mmCIF file of C-alpha atoms and ligand atoms in Angstrom:
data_model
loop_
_atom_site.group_PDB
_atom_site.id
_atom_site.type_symbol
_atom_site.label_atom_id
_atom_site.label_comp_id
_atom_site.label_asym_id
_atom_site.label_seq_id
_atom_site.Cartn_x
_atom_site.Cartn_y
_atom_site.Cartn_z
ATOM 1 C CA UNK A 12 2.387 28.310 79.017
ATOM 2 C CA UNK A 13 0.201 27.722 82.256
ATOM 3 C CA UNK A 14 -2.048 30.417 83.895
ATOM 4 C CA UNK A 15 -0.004 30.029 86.696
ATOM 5 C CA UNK A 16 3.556 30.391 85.580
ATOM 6 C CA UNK A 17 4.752 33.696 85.537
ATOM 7 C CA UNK A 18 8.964 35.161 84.282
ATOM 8 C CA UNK A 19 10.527 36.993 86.753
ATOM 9 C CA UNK A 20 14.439 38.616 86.449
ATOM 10 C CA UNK A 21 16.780 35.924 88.139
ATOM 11 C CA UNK A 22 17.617 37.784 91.543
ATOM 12 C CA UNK A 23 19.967 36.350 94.790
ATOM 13 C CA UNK A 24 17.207 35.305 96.455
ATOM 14 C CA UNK A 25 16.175 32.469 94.087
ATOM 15 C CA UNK A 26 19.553 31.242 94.179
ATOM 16 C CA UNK A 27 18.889 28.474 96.586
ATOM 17 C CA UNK A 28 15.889 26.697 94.885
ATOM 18 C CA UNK A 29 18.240 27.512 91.434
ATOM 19 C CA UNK A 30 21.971 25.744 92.957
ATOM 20 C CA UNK A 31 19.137 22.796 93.946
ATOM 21 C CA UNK A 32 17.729 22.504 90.577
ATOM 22 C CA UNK A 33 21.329 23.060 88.636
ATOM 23 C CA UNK A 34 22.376 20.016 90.978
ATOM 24 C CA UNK A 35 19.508 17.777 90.167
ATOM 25 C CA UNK A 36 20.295 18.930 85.889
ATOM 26 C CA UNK A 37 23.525 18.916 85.435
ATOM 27 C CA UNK A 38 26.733 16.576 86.378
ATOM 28 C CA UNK A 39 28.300 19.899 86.704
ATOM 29 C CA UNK A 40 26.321 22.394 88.618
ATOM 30 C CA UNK A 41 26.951 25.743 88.766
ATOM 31 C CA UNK A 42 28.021 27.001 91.838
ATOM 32 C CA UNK A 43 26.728 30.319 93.815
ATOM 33 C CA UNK A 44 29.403 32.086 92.624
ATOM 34 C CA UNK A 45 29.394 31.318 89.319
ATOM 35 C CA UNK A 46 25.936 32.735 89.315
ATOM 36 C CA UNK A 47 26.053 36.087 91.850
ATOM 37 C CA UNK A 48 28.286 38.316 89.304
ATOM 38 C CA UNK A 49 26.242 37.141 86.398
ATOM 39 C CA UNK A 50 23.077 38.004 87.941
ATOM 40 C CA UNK A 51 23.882 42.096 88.892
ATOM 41 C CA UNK A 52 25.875 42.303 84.677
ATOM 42 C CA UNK A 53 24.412 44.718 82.233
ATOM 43 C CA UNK A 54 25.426 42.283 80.045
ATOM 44 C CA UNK A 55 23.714 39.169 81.304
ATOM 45 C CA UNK A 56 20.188 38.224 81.162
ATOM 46 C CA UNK A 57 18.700 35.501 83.452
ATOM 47 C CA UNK A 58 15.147 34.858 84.136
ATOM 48 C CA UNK A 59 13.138 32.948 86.373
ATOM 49 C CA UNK A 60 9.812 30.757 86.048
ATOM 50 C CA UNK A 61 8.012 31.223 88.902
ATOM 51 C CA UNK A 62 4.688 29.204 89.531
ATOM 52 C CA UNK A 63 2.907 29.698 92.454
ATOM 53 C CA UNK A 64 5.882 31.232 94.407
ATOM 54 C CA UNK A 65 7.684 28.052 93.272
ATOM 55 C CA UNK A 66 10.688 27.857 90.626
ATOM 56 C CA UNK A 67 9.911 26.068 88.193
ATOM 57 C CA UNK A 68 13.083 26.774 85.738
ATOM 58 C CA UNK A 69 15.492 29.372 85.063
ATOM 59 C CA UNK A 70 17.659 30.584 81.730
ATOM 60 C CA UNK A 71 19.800 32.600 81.002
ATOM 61 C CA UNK A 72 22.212 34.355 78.277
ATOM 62 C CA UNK A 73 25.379 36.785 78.225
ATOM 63 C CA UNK A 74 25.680 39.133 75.336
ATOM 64 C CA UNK A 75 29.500 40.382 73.886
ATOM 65 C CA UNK A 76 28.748 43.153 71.616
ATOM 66 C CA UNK A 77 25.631 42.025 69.062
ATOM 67 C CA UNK A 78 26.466 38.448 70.220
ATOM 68 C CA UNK A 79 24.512 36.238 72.239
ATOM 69 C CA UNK A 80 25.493 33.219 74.556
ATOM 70 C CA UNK A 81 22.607 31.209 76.291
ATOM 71 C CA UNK A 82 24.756 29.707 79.486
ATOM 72 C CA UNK A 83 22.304 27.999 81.461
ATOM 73 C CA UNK A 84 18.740 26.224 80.614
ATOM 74 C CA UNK A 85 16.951 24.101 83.559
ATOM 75 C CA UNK A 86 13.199 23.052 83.936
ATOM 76 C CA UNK A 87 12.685 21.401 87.338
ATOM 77 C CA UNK A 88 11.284 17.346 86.365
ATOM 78 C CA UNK A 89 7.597 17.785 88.012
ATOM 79 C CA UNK A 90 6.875 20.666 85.350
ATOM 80 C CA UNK A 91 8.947 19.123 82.264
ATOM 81 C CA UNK A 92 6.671 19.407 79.021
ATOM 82 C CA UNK A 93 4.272 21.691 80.170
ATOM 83 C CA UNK A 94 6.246 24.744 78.036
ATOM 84 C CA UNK A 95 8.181 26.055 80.725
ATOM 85 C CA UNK A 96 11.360 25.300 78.995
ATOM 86 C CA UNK A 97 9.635 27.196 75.969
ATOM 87 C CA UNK A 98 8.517 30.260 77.506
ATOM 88 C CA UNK A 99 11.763 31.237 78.931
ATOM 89 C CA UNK A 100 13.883 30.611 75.573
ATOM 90 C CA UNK A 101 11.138 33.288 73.848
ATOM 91 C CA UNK A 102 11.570 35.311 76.697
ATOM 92 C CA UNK A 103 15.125 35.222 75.992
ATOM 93 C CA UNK A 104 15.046 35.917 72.329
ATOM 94 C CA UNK A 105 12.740 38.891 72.519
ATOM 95 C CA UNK A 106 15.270 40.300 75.525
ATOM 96 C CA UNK A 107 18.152 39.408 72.676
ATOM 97 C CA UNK A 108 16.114 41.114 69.877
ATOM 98 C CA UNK A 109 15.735 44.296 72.241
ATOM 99 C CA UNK A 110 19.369 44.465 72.976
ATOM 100 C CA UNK A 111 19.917 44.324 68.970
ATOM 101 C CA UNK A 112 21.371 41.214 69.262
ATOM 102 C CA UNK A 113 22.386 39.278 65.547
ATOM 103 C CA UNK A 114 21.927 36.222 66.778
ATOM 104 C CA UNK A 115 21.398 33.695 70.559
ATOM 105 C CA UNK A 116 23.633 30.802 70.152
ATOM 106 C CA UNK A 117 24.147 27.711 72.849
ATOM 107 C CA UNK A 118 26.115 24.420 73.215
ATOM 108 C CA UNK A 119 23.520 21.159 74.320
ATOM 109 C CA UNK A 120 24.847 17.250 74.312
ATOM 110 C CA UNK A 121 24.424 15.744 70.972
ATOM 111 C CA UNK A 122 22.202 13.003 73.021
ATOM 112 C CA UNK A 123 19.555 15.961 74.541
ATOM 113 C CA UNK A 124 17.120 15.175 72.312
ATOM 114 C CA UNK A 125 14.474 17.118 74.392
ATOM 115 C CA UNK A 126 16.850 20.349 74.601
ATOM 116 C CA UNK A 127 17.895 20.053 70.702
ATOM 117 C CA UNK A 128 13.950 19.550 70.038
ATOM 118 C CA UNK A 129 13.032 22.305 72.122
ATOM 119 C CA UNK A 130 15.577 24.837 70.447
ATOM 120 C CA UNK A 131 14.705 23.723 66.866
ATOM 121 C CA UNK A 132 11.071 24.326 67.091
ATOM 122 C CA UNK A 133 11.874 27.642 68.683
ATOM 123 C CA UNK A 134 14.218 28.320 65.243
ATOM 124 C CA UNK A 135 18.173 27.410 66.112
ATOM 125 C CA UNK A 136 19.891 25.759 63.654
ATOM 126 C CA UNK A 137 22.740 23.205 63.629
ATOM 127 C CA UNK A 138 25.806 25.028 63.478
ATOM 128 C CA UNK A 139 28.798 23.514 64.160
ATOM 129 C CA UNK A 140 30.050 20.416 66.400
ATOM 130 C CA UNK A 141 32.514 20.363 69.215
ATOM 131 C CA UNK A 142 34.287 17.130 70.075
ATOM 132 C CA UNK A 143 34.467 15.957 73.014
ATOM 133 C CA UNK A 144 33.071 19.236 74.764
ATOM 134 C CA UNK A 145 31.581 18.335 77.794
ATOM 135 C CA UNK A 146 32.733 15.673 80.559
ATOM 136 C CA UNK A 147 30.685 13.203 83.060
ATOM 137 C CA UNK A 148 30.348 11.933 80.480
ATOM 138 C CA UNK A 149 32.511 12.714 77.937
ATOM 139 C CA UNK A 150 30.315 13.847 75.138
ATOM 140 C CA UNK A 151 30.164 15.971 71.768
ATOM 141 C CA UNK A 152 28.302 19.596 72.228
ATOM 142 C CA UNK A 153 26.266 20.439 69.558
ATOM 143 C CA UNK A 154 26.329 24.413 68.401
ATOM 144 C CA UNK A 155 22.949 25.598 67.887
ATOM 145 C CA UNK A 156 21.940 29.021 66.748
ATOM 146 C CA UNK A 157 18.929 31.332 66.278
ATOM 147 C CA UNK A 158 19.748 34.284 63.621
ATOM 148 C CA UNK A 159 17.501 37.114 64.200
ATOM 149 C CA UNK A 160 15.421 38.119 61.042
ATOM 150 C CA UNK A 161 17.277 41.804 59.591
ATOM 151 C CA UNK A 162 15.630 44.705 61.207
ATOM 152 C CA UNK A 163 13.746 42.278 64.255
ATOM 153 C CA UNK A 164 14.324 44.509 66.427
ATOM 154 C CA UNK A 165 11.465 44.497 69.047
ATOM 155 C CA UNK A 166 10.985 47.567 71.316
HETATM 156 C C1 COA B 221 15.336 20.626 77.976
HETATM 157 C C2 COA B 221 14.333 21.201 78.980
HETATM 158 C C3 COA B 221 14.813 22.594 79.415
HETATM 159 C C4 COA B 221 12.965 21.327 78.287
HETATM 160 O O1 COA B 221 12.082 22.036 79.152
HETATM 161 P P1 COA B 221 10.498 21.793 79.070
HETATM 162 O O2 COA B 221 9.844 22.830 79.903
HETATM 163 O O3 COA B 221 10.171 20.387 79.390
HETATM 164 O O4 COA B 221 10.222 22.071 77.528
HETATM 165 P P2 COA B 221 8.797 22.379 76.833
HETATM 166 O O5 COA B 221 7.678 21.795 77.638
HETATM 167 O O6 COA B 221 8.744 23.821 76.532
HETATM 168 O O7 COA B 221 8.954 21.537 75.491
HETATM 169 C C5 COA B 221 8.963 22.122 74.202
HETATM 170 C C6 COA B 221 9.175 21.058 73.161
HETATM 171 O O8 COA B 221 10.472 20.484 73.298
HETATM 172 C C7 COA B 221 10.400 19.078 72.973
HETATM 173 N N1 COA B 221 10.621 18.262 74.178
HETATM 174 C C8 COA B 221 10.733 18.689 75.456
HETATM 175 N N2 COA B 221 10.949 17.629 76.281
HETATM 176 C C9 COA B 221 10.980 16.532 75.487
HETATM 177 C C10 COA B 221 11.186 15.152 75.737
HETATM 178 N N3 COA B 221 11.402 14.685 76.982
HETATM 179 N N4 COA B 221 11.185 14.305 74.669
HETATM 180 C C11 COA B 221 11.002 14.760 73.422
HETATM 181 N N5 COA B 221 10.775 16.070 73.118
HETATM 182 C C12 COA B 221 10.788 16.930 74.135
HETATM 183 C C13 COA B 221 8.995 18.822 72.485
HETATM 184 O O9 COA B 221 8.972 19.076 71.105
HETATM 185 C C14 COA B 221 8.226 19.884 73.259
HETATM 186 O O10 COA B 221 7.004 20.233 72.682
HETATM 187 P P3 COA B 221 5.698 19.311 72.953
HETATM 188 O O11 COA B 221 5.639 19.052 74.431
HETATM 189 O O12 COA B 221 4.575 20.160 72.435
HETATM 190 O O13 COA B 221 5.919 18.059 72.141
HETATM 191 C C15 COA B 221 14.165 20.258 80.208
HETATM 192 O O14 COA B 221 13.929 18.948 79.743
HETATM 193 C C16 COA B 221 15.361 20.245 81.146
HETATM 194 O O15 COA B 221 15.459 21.065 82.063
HETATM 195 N N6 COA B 221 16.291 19.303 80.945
HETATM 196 C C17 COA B 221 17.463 19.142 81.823
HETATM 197 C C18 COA B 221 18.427 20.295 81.662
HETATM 198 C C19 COA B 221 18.868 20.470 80.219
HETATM 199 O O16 COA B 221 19.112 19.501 79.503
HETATM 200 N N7 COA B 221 18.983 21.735 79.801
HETATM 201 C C20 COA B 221 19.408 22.102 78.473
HETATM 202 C C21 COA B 221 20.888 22.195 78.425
HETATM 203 S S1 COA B 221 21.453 22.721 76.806
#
C-alpha cells in the first residue's frame, strides 16, 4: 500500500467521486440511493481509499447476524495494481473479524480474473456457482468466501 493512500469510513460526501467511479466499473452502477441508507447502517461497513484528498476506491460489506456480504469493490483505473484493491478487502476482513463475523463472502464474474485473483491471494475460496447471475452481459457469478480461522477474533 502507498505512503500516500490512506482508509477512511465511506461518508455522503464522497458519494459523488464514488456514483462516478461505480459508473466507469460497473454496467450497472449503483445509484445514490442505493448507497445513502447503507452508508448511516450499523450493519454495513464501507470504506474509502483516499490518496491525496482523491478517491482512489471504495468497498464495502453488510453483515446479517455472524454473516458477511461484500456488496461493492471498485479501484479507480489510474491506481489499478498498486494494492489499493488489497488494502481495502484486509480492511474489510479485520472490520468482519471485529464484528465476530464466521465468514466475508462475495459474488465476482467468472471472467474477473483480476477480482477472483485478488480475493484468492487474500484467502476466499471457490464456493459455489450461480448461473446466469449477472446481466450486460449475461454472465455466471462466481461465490467466493473467506472463513475466519476459530477464535480470530481481532479487538
Ligand atoms: C478488481 C480490482 C478491485 C483490483 O484492485 P487493485 O487495486 O488493482 O488490486 P491490487 O493492486 O490490490 O491487486 C492485488 C492482486 O490482485 C491480482 N490482480 C489485480 N489486478 C490484476 C490484473 N489486471 N490482472 C491480473 N491480476 C490482477 C494480482 O495478483 C495483484 O497482485 P500483484 O499486483 O502483486 O500481482 C480492480 O481491478 C477494479 O476495480 N476492477 C473493476 C471493478 C471490479 O471488477 N470489482 C470487483 C467486483 S467483484
Amino acid at each position: 500500500m502507498s505512503a500516500e493512500l490512506t482508509l477512511v469510513p465511506l461518508t455522503v460526501d464522497l458519494l459523488p467521486p464514488v456514483l462516478e467511479l461505480e459508473k466507469v466499473c460497473f454496467s450497472l452502477p449503483w445509484s445514490r440511493e442505493a448507497f445513502l441508507p447503507e452508508l448511516t447502517d450499523p450493519d454495513c461497513c464501507w470504506l474509502a481509499a483516499m490518496e491525496r484528498g482523491t478517491l482512489a476506491g471504495y468497498a464495502g460489506f453488510r453483515s446479517v447476524l455472524d454473516e458477511g456480504y461484500i456488496s461493492n469493490v471498485a479501484v479507480s483505473p489510474v491506481l489499478r495494481r498498486q494494492g489499493v484493491g488489497t488494502a481495502l478487502i484486509r480492511a474489510l476482513l479485520e472490520e468482519g473479524a471485529r464484528r465476530r463475523l464466521r465468514f466475508l463472502t462475495l459474488e465476482v464474474r467468472v471472467g474477473n480474473a483480476p477480482a477472483r485473483r485478488l480475493y484468492e491471494r487474500l484467502g476466499f475460496r471457490e464456493a459455489g456457482l450461480r448461473p446466469g447471475y449477472y446481466e450486460k452481459p449475461r454472465e455466471d457469478a462466481l461465490l467466493m468466501t473467506y472463513f475466519y480461522p476459530e477464535g480470530d477474533t481481532a479487538e
